[in-house]
Amino acid sequence: MQRLLSGIAVGLFIAGSALAHAQKTVDLKTGGGGSPHVKTEWTIDGANLSIEYGRPFLKGRAVGKEVATYGKEWRTGADAATVLTTDKPLTFGKVVLQPGSYTINTQPGERSWELIFGKLEK
């Protein structure tokens, strides 16, 4: 797994998403915990990207304590792993992801969160 500070990575990803020309979001299902699952696809600078995720709800729980506990790796998203798929190399800070599919986890902290990618093998 490759790790990097998510503040930079997420900021770059959001900035890149704002520049997306072809964005499509599809509702997939409702997960076992009641969270909606979606798949969003973009084309950015010729790269086709998709993210499939469950939108977690706090349901009265506190981030850092009951949800996304500080200092512990968290399966980012609800009910199942969040999956990023790309057909072109992507660069997040010093980390380069080759074409393929990756799980996205995070390690929350009080001041910053670390983004963790795991390669999905076919």
Short mmCIF file of C-alpha atoms in Angstrom, two decimals:
data_model
loop_
_atom_site.label_atom_id
_atom_site.label_comp_id
_atom_site.label_asym_id
_atom_site.label_seq_id
_atom_site.Cartn_x
_atom_site.Cartn_y
_atom_site.Cartn_z
CA MET A 1 0.00 0.00 0.00
CA GLN A 2 1.12 3.48 -0.73
CA ARG A 3 0.47 6.32 1.70
CA LEU A 4 0.50 10.08 1.43
CA LEU A 5 -1.08 13.03 3.14
CA SER A 6 -4.63 13.29 1.92
CA GLY A 7 -4.96 17.03 2.39
CA ILE A 8 -2.89 17.61 -0.73
CA ALA A 9 -4.24 14.61 -2.65
CA VAL A 10 -7.88 15.30 -1.94
CA GLY A 11 -7.43 18.98 -2.76
CA LEU A 12 -5.84 18.11 -6.09
CA PHE A 13 -8.52 15.54 -6.82
CA ILE A 14 -11.33 17.99 -6.07
CA ALA A 15 -9.65 20.67 -8.15
CA GLY A 16 -9.25 18.20 -11.00
CA SER A 17 -12.85 17.09 -10.65
CA ALA A 18 -14.04 20.66 -11.08
CA LEU A 19 -12.35 20.68 -14.47
CA ALA A 20 -14.03 17.47 -15.60
CA HIS A 21 -15.82 17.72 -18.90
CA ALA A 22 -17.85 14.52 -18.88
CA GLN A 23 -19.15 13.59 -15.44
CA LYS A 24 -21.75 10.90 -14.90
CA THR A 25 -23.11 9.69 -11.55
CA VAL A 26 -25.24 6.57 -11.23
CA ASP A 27 -27.08 5.39 -8.11
CA LEU A 28 -26.22 1.73 -7.56
CA LYS A 29 -28.05 0.41 -4.50
CA THR A 30 -28.55 0.91 -0.80
CA GLY A 31 -25.99 -0.89 1.34
CA GLY A 32 -26.72 -3.15 4.28
CA GLY A 33 -26.27 -0.24 6.70
CA GLY A 34 -28.71 1.95 4.78
CA SER A 35 -26.10 4.10 3.01
CA PRO A 36 -26.62 4.89 -0.66
CA HIS A 37 -23.97 3.57 -3.07
CA VAL A 38 -23.01 5.44 -6.22
CA LYS A 39 -20.54 5.29 -9.08
CA THR A 40 -19.21 8.53 -10.51
CA GLU A 41 -17.23 8.68 -13.77
CA TRP A 42 -15.16 11.52 -15.22
CA THR A 43 -12.93 12.19 -18.17
CA ILE A 44 -10.08 14.49 -17.18
CA ASP A 45 -7.26 15.32 -19.59
CA GLY A 46 -8.02 12.17 -21.59
CA ALA A 47 -8.07 9.87 -18.54
CA ASN A 48 -11.24 7.93 -17.77
CA LEU A 49 -11.74 7.72 -14.00
CA SER A 50 -14.44 6.20 -11.84
CA ILE A 51 -15.06 5.99 -8.12
CA GLU A 52 -17.56 3.57 -6.64
CA TYR A 53 -18.43 4.23 -3.01
CA GLY A 54 -21.01 4.12 -0.26
CA ARG A 55 -21.88 7.47 1.29
CA PRO A 56 -21.53 7.05 5.05
CA PHE A 57 -23.88 8.79 7.44
CA LEU A 58 -22.79 9.80 10.94
CA LYS A 59 -26.15 8.85 12.53
CA GLY A 60 -25.25 10.85 15.63
CA ARG A 61 -21.73 9.41 15.88
CA ALA A 62 -18.60 11.56 16.19
CA VAL A 63 -15.82 11.55 13.60
CA GLY A 64 -12.57 10.57 15.26
CA LYS A 65 -14.29 8.52 17.94
CA GLU A 66 -17.12 6.24 16.77
CA VAL A 67 -16.55 6.79 13.04
CA ALA A 68 -13.14 7.09 11.35
CA THR A 69 -11.25 6.74 14.61
CA TYR A 70 -8.15 8.93 14.76
CA GLY A 71 -4.92 6.96 14.26
CA LYS A 72 -6.61 3.84 12.85
CA GLU A 73 -6.96 2.90 9.19
CA TRP A 74 -10.54 3.34 8.03
CA ARG A 75 -12.31 1.76 5.06
CA THR A 76 -13.32 5.07 3.54
CA GLY A 77 -16.97 4.83 2.60
CA ALA A 78 -19.85 2.75 3.87
CA ASP A 79 -20.51 -1.00 3.69
CA ALA A 80 -17.73 -1.86 1.18
CA ALA A 81 -14.38 -0.60 0.00
CA THR A 82 -14.29 2.58 -2.08
CA VAL A 83 -12.77 1.73 -5.48
CA LEU A 84 -10.95 4.12 -7.83
CA THR A 85 -10.42 2.91 -11.41
CA THR A 86 -8.28 4.66 -14.03
CA ASP A 87 -7.15 3.88 -17.57
CA LYS A 88 -4.17 6.29 -17.38
CA PRO A 89 -1.45 6.81 -14.76
CA LEU A 90 -2.46 9.18 -11.94
CA THR A 91 -0.13 11.16 -9.71
CA PHE A 92 -1.02 12.09 -6.12
CA GLY A 93 1.91 14.05 -4.72
CA LYS A 94 4.86 11.65 -5.09
CA VAL A 95 2.68 8.57 -5.56
CA VAL A 96 1.95 7.36 -9.10
CA LEU A 97 -0.91 4.93 -9.65
CA GLN A 98 -0.64 2.93 -12.85
CA PRO A 99 -3.81 2.12 -14.84
CA GLY A 100 -6.03 -0.24 -12.88
CA SER A 101 -8.32 -0.37 -9.87
CA TYR A 102 -7.43 0.64 -6.31
CA THR A 103 -9.18 0.60 -2.96
CA ILE A 104 -9.13 3.88 -1.07
CA ASN A 105 -8.72 3.85 2.70
CA THR A 106 -7.74 6.65 5.02
CA GLN A 107 -6.02 7.01 8.34
CA PRO A 108 -7.76 9.89 10.09
CA GLY A 109 -5.89 12.30 12.31
CA GLU A 110 -6.93 15.36 14.24
CA ARG A 111 -4.97 17.70 11.92
CA SER A 112 -4.65 15.70 8.70
CA TRP A 113 -5.75 12.45 7.13
CA GLU A 114 -3.55 10.02 5.26
CA LEU A 115 -4.80 8.57 1.98
CA ILE A 116 -4.03 4.85 1.47
CA PHE A 117 -4.28 3.09 -1.91
CA GLY A 118 -4.43 -0.68 -2.29
CA LYS A 119 -4.04 -2.29 -5.74
CA LEU A 120 -6.90 -4.59 -6.76
CA GLU A 121 -5.65 -7.57 -8.73
CA LYS A 122 -7.79 -9.02 -11.49
#
